[in-house]
CSV table of C-alpha atoms and ligand atoms in Angstrom, one decimal:
chain,number,residue,atom,x,y,z
A,1,MET,CA,131.8,-23.5,171.6
A,2,ALA,CA,131.0,-23.4,175.1
A,3,VAL,CA,129.7,-26.4,176.9
A,4,LEU,CA,127.7,-26.8,180.0
A,5,SER,CA,126.5,-29.6,182.3
A,6,SER,CA,122.6,-30.2,180.9
A,7,GLN,CA,120.0,-30.8,183.7
A,8,SER,CA,118.4,-33.8,182.1
A,9,HIS,CA,121.7,-35.5,181.6
A,10,PRO,CA,123.9,-34.5,184.1
A,11,SER,CA,127.0,-36.3,183.1
A,12,GLU,CA,127.0,-34.9,178.8
A,13,PRO,CA,128.3,-31.9,178.0
A,14,LEU,CA,125.9,-29.7,176.2
A,15,SER,CA,126.5,-27.7,173.1
A,16,VAL,CA,125.7,-24.3,173.5
A,17,PRO,CA,124.2,-22.2,170.2
A,18,ARG,CA,125.6,-19.4,169.7
A,19,HIS,CA,122.8,-17.0,168.7
A,20,VAL,CA,119.6,-17.6,170.4
A,21,ALA,CA,116.7,-15.7,169.4
A,22,ILE,CA,113.5,-15.4,171.8
A,23,ILE,CA,110.2,-14.1,170.8
A,24,MET,CA,108.8,-13.3,174.7
A,25,ASP,CA,105.3,-14.0,174.8
A,26,GLY,CA,102.6,-14.4,177.5
A,27,ASN,CA,102.8,-11.3,179.9
A,28,GLY,CA,99.1,-10.2,179.1
A,29,ARG,CA,97.7,-14.0,179.9
A,30,TRP,CA,100.2,-14.6,182.7
A,31,ALA,CA,98.7,-10.9,184.4
A,32,ARG,CA,95.3,-12.2,183.6
A,33,GLY,CA,95.5,-15.5,185.1
A,34,ARG,CA,96.3,-13.4,188.3
A,35,GLY,CA,93.5,-11.1,187.8
A,36,ARG,CA,95.7,-8.2,187.5
A,37,PRO,CA,96.1,-5.6,184.7
A,38,ARG,CA,98.1,-6.3,181.6
A,39,THR,CA,100.7,-3.9,182.5
A,40,MET,CA,101.6,-6.0,185.9
A,41,GLY,CA,102.4,-8.8,183.2
A,42,HIS,CA,104.7,-6.7,181.3
A,43,ARG,CA,106.3,-5.4,184.6
A,44,ALA,CA,107.1,-8.7,185.6
A,45,GLY,CA,108.0,-9.7,181.9
A,46,VAL,CA,110.9,-6.9,182.5
A,47,GLU,CA,112.1,-9.5,185.3
A,48,ALA,CA,112.2,-12.3,183.0
A,49,VAL,CA,114.3,-10.4,180.5
A,50,ARG,CA,117.3,-9.6,183.4
A,51,ARG,CA,117.1,-13.3,184.4
A,52,THR,CA,117.6,-14.4,180.9
A,53,ILE,CA,120.6,-11.7,180.0
A,54,GLU,CA,122.1,-12.9,183.4
A,55,ALA,CA,121.4,-16.8,182.5
A,56,SER,CA,122.9,-16.4,178.7
A,57,VAL,CA,126.3,-14.8,180.3
A,58,GLU,CA,126.4,-17.3,182.7
A,59,LEU,CA,125.8,-20.1,180.0
A,60,GLY,CA,128.3,-18.5,177.1
A,61,ILE,CA,125.6,-17.9,175.0
A,62,GLU,CA,127.4,-15.3,172.3
A,63,TYR,CA,124.4,-13.5,170.7
A,64,LEU,CA,121.2,-13.3,172.5
A,65,THR,CA,118.4,-11.4,170.3
A,66,LEU,CA,115.2,-10.6,172.1
A,67,TYR,CA,111.9,-9.5,170.6
A,68,GLY,CA,110.3,-6.9,172.9
A,69,PHE,CA,107.9,-4.9,170.5
A,70,SER,CA,106.7,-5.6,167.1
A,71,THR,CA,105.6,-3.3,164.2
A,72,GLU,CA,102.3,-4.6,164.9
A,73,ASN,CA,102.3,-3.9,168.4
A,74,TRP,CA,101.6,-0.3,167.7
A,75,LYS,CA,97.9,-1.4,167.2
A,76,ARG,CA,97.5,-2.2,170.6
A,77,PRO,CA,95.4,0.5,173.0
A,78,GLU,CA,97.3,3.8,173.3
A,79,SER,CA,97.2,2.9,177.1
A,80,GLU,CA,99.1,-0.2,176.8
A,81,VAL,CA,101.7,1.2,174.3
A,82,ASN,CA,102.2,4.4,176.7
A,83,ASP,CA,102.9,1.4,179.4
A,84,LEU,CA,105.0,-0.5,177.5
A,85,MET,CA,107.3,3.0,176.7
A,86,GLY,CA,107.1,3.7,180.3
A,87,LEU,CA,108.8,0.3,181.2
A,88,LEU,CA,111.0,0.7,178.2
A,89,ARG,CA,112.5,4.0,179.7
A,90,LEU,CA,112.4,2.3,183.0
A,91,PHE,CA,114.7,-0.3,182.0
A,92,LEU,CA,117.1,1.8,180.0
A,93,LYS,CA,118.2,4.0,182.8
A,94,ARG,CA,117.9,1.6,185.5
A,95,GLU,CA,119.6,-1.3,183.4
A,96,LEU,CA,122.5,0.6,181.6
A,97,ALA,CA,125.2,0.6,183.7
A,98,ASN,CA,124.6,-2.8,185.2
A,99,LEU,CA,124.9,-4.3,181.6
A,100,HIS,CA,128.0,-2.1,180.7
A,101,LYS,CA,129.5,-3.4,184.0
A,102,ASN,CA,128.7,-6.7,182.5
A,103,GLY,CA,130.2,-6.7,179.4
A,104,ILE,CA,127.0,-6.7,177.5
A,105,LYS,CA,127.2,-4.7,174.0
A,106,ILE,CA,124.2,-3.3,173.3
A,107,ARG,CA,122.3,-3.1,170.1
A,108,ILE,CA,118.9,-2.2,169.2
A,109,ILE,CA,116.7,-2.9,165.4
A,110,GLY,CA,113.6,-1.9,164.4
A,111,ASP,CA,111.9,1.7,163.3
A,112,ARG,CA,113.2,4.2,166.3
A,113,SER,CA,111.7,6.9,164.4
A,114,ARG,CA,108.5,6.2,165.8
A,115,PHE,CA,109.4,6.5,169.3
A,116,ALA,CA,109.8,9.4,171.5
A,117,GLU,CA,112.9,12.1,171.6
A,118,ASP,CA,114.2,11.0,175.0
A,119,ILE,CA,113.7,7.3,174.3
A,120,ARG,CA,115.5,7.5,170.9
A,121,GLU,CA,118.2,9.2,173.2
A,122,LEU,CA,118.2,6.4,175.7
A,123,LEU,CA,118.7,3.6,173.0
A,124,SER,CA,121.6,5.6,171.2
A,125,LYS,CA,123.4,6.0,174.8
A,126,ALA,CA,122.7,2.4,175.2
A,127,GLU,CA,124.5,1.4,172.0
A,128,GLN,CA,127.0,3.6,172.0
A,129,GLN,CA,128.3,3.3,175.7
A,130,THR,CA,128.4,-0.3,175.2
A,131,SER,CA,129.8,-0.6,171.7
A,132,GLU,CA,133.2,-1.9,172.7
A,133,ASN,CA,132.1,-4.7,175.1
A,134,THR,CA,132.5,-8.6,173.7
A,135,ARG,CA,131.2,-10.7,176.6
A,136,LEU,CA,127.6,-10.9,175.2
A,137,ASN,CA,126.1,-9.4,172.2
A,138,LEU,CA,122.3,-8.4,173.5
A,139,THR,CA,120.2,-7.2,170.2
A,140,ILE,CA,116.6,-6.1,171.1
A,141,ALA,CA,114.2,-5.6,168.5
A,142,LEU,CA,111.7,-2.7,169.3
A,143,SER,CA,109.3,-1.3,166.6
A,144,TYR,CA,110.8,-4.6,164.6
A,145,GLY,CA,109.2,-6.4,161.6
A,146,ALA,CA,111.0,-8.7,159.2
A,147,ARG,CA,108.8,-7.1,156.5
A,148,ALA,CA,109.2,-4.2,157.1
A,149,GLU,CA,113.0,-4.8,157.4
A,150,ILE,CA,113.4,-6.9,154.4
A,151,THR,CA,111.5,-3.4,152.4
A,152,ASP,CA,113.9,-0.9,153.5
A,153,ALA,CA,116.6,-3.5,152.0
A,154,MET,CA,114.9,-3.6,149.0
A,155,ARG,CA,114.5,-0.1,148.5
A,156,GLU,CA,117.7,0.5,149.5
A,157,ILE,CA,119.1,-1.7,147.0
A,158,ALA,CA,116.8,-0.4,144.1
A,159,LYS,CA,117.6,3.3,144.6
A,160,LYS,CA,121.4,2.2,143.7
A,161,VAL,CA,120.4,-0.2,140.7
A,162,ALA,CA,117.9,2.8,139.6
A,163,SER,CA,121.3,5.1,139.6
A,164,GLY,CA,123.4,3.1,137.9
A,165,GLU,CA,125.8,2.4,141.1
A,166,LEU,CA,125.0,-1.4,141.1
A,167,SER,CA,123.9,-3.9,138.3
A,168,VAL,CA,120.8,-5.9,138.3
A,169,ASP,CA,123.5,-9.0,138.7
A,170,ALA,CA,124.9,-7.2,142.0
A,171,VAL,CA,121.6,-8.2,143.9
A,172,THR,CA,123.1,-11.3,146.1
A,173,GLU,CA,121.7,-12.8,149.1
A,174,ASP,CA,125.0,-11.3,150.4
A,175,LEU,CA,124.1,-7.9,149.7
A,176,ILE,CA,120.7,-8.2,150.8
A,177,GLU,CA,121.9,-9.6,154.0
A,178,GLN,CA,124.3,-6.4,154.2
A,179,ASN,CA,121.2,-4.0,154.1
A,180,LEU,CA,119.4,-5.6,156.9
A,181,SER,CA,119.6,-4.3,160.5
A,182,THR,CA,121.2,-7.6,161.7
A,183,VAL,CA,124.3,-7.0,159.1
A,184,GLY,CA,127.4,-8.3,161.0
A,185,ILE,CA,124.7,-10.9,163.0
A,186,PRO,CA,125.4,-14.4,162.5
A,187,ASP,CA,122.0,-16.3,162.0
A,188,PRO,CA,120.1,-17.2,164.9
A,189,ASP,CA,120.9,-21.1,166.0
A,190,LEU,CA,117.9,-21.3,168.2
A,191,LEU,CA,114.4,-19.6,168.2
A,192,ILE,CA,112.5,-19.7,171.8
A,193,ARG,CA,109.0,-18.5,171.7
A,194,THR,CA,107.2,-18.8,175.4
A,195,SER,CA,103.8,-19.0,175.8
A,196,GLY,CA,102.8,-22.1,173.9
A,197,GLU,CA,102.2,-19.7,170.6
A,198,GLN,CA,103.4,-21.2,167.7
A,199,ARG,CA,104.1,-18.6,165.1
A,200,ILE,CA,106.9,-16.3,164.2
A,201,SER,CA,104.8,-12.8,164.0
A,202,ASN,CA,107.2,-11.0,161.7
A,203,PHE,CA,110.5,-11.9,163.6
A,204,LEU,CA,113.8,-12.6,161.6
A,205,LEU,CA,112.0,-13.9,158.5
A,206,TRP,CA,115.0,-14.0,156.5
A,207,GLN,CA,117.3,-14.6,159.6
A,208,SER,CA,115.5,-17.6,160.3
A,209,ALA,CA,116.1,-19.4,157.1
A,210,TYR,CA,117.4,-22.6,158.8
A,211,THR,CA,117.0,-21.8,162.4
A,212,GLU,CA,116.1,-24.3,164.8
A,213,PHE,CA,112.3,-23.6,166.4
A,214,VAL,CA,111.5,-24.6,170.2
A,215,PHE,CA,108.1,-23.5,171.2
A,216,GLU,CA,107.6,-23.6,175.5
A,217,ASP,CA,104.3,-23.6,177.3
A,218,VAL,CA,105.7,-21.0,179.9
A,219,LEU,CA,104.5,-17.9,180.0
A,220,TRP,CA,107.4,-15.5,179.4
A,221,PRO,CA,107.2,-13.4,183.0
A,222,ASP,CA,107.8,-17.3,184.2
A,223,PHE,CA,111.0,-17.8,182.3
A,224,ASP,CA,114.1,-18.9,183.9
A,225,ARG,CA,117.5,-20.5,183.2
A,226,SER,CA,115.7,-23.9,183.5
A,227,HIS,CA,113.6,-23.2,180.6
A,228,LEU,CA,116.7,-22.0,178.7
A,229,GLU,CA,118.7,-24.9,179.6
A,230,LYS,CA,115.3,-26.8,178.5
A,231,ALA,CA,115.4,-25.4,175.1
A,232,ILE,CA,119.2,-25.7,174.6
A,233,ASP,CA,119.1,-29.4,175.3
A,234,ASN,CA,116.2,-29.9,173.2
A,235,PHE,CA,118.1,-28.1,170.3
A,236,ALA,CA,121.0,-30.4,171.0
A,237,GLY,CA,119.2,-33.4,169.8
A,238,ARG,CA,118.3,-31.7,166.9
A,239,GLU,CA,120.3,-32.3,163.3
A,240,ARG,CA,120.7,-29.9,161.5
A,241,ARG,CA,121.1,-30.7,157.8
A,242,PHE,CA,121.1,-27.2,156.2
A,243,GLY,CA,119.5,-28.9,152.7
A,244,ALA,CA,122.5,-31.2,152.8
A,245,VAL,CA,122.2,-35.2,153.0
A,246,ILE,CA,124.3,-36.4,156.2
B,1,IPE,C1,104.5,-10.4,175.1
B,1,IPE,O1,103.1,-10.4,176.0
B,1,IPE,C2,104.9,-8.7,175.0
B,1,IPE,C3,104.6,-8.0,174.0
B,1,IPE,C4,104.1,-8.2,172.7
B,1,IPE,C5,104.8,-6.7,173.9
B,1,IPE,P1,102.0,-10.1,175.1
B,1,IPE,O2,101.4,-8.6,175.8
B,1,IPE,O3,101.8,-10.5,173.6
B,1,IPE,O4,101.0,-11.5,176.2
B,1,IPE,P2,99.6,-12.2,175.7
B,1,IPE,O5,100.1,-12.7,174.4
B,1,IPE,O6,98.7,-11.2,175.3
B,1,IPE,O7,99.4,-12.9,176.5
B,2,IPE,C1,105.1,-10.9,169.0
B,2,IPE,O1,103.9,-11.4,170.0
B,2,IPE,C2,105.7,-9.9,169.6
B,2,IPE,C3,106.7,-9.8,170.6
B,2,IPE,C4,106.6,-10.7,171.4
B,2,IPE,C5,107.3,-8.3,171.0
B,2,IPE,P1,102.8,-10.9,170.1
B,2,IPE,O2,102.1,-11.1,171.0
B,2,IPE,O3,102.7,-9.5,169.2
B,2,IPE,O4,102.3,-11.8,168.7
B,2,IPE,P2,101.0,-12.1,168.3
B,2,IPE,O5,100.0,-11.1,168.0
B,2,IPE,O6,100.4,-13.7,169.1
B,2,IPE,O7,101.2,-13.0,166.7
B,3,MG,MG1,101.5,-11.9,172.6
C-alpha cells in the first residue's frame, strides 16, 4: 500500500485507499453563488476533475472512479444536458493525449447507447488507446445508474438460466459481480461526496456494500488535493470490520 505524509499529522504516514470513488456534486450551486449560469459551474468542475486525477496519481491511488452523469441526469433541461455533452466532448478531445502520456487507463461504465455517435466513438477511442496503461485506473461513470446496472446483470443471468446454460444454484454473488459493468475493479474503499449532500444517488449500490463514506462540504469546482487528502486522512482513522469482530 502506498503511503504519503498527512497534512494534519505530518509525522505519521497515511494509508492510501486502493480505490477511491467520488460523487462530484455542487457545480450548479457553485455557479449560483457567483450569479453565473449552471454551465459555468460544470466548466469549473472539469478543472476539478483534472486536478483530482493528477492528485490521485501523485498520491498513489490505484483506482479512481468518478460519477460524471447519472441515468437520472437525462431528466435535466435539454440545454443543460447539451452543455454537459459539449463539455464531455471537449474533455475527451483535449485530455486524451495527456491522460495517455501519464499512464492512465480509462474505462467507461454506464449506458452509452444514449450518447451521440461521435461521443460513443470518442469514449471507445479513449478506452482502446489507454488499455495497456497501468499507473491509474480511471473509471468514469456516464449515463450510469446502479439499479440499471444490476437489472442488466440480472437479465443476462436470467437468459442463461432460462436457456438451461446455467442452473439456479450457479447464481452466486461472484456470478452477479462478473455481470456488473465494474467486473475486474475492486470494490471502492472510500467514497467521497462533495457539496454537503449525504446520499448515494444510485451510484455503485452493489459495490459499496462495505465502502467508507466521507461527505465534504466543499462544492465540486472548489475540490482540490487538500480535500482529497483530508478525506483519505478521515478514512485512515476508520476501523473497517466487514461484519466481523476485531
Ligand atoms: C454535479 O453538479 C454535476 C452533475 C450532476 C452533472 P450538479 O449539477 O448536480 O450541481 P448542484 O447539485 O445542482 O449544485
Ligand atoms: C449525482 O448528483 C450524480 C452525479 C454527481 C453525476 P445529482 O446532483 O444528480 O444527485 P441528486 O439529484 O442531488 O441526488
Ligand atoms: Mg447535484
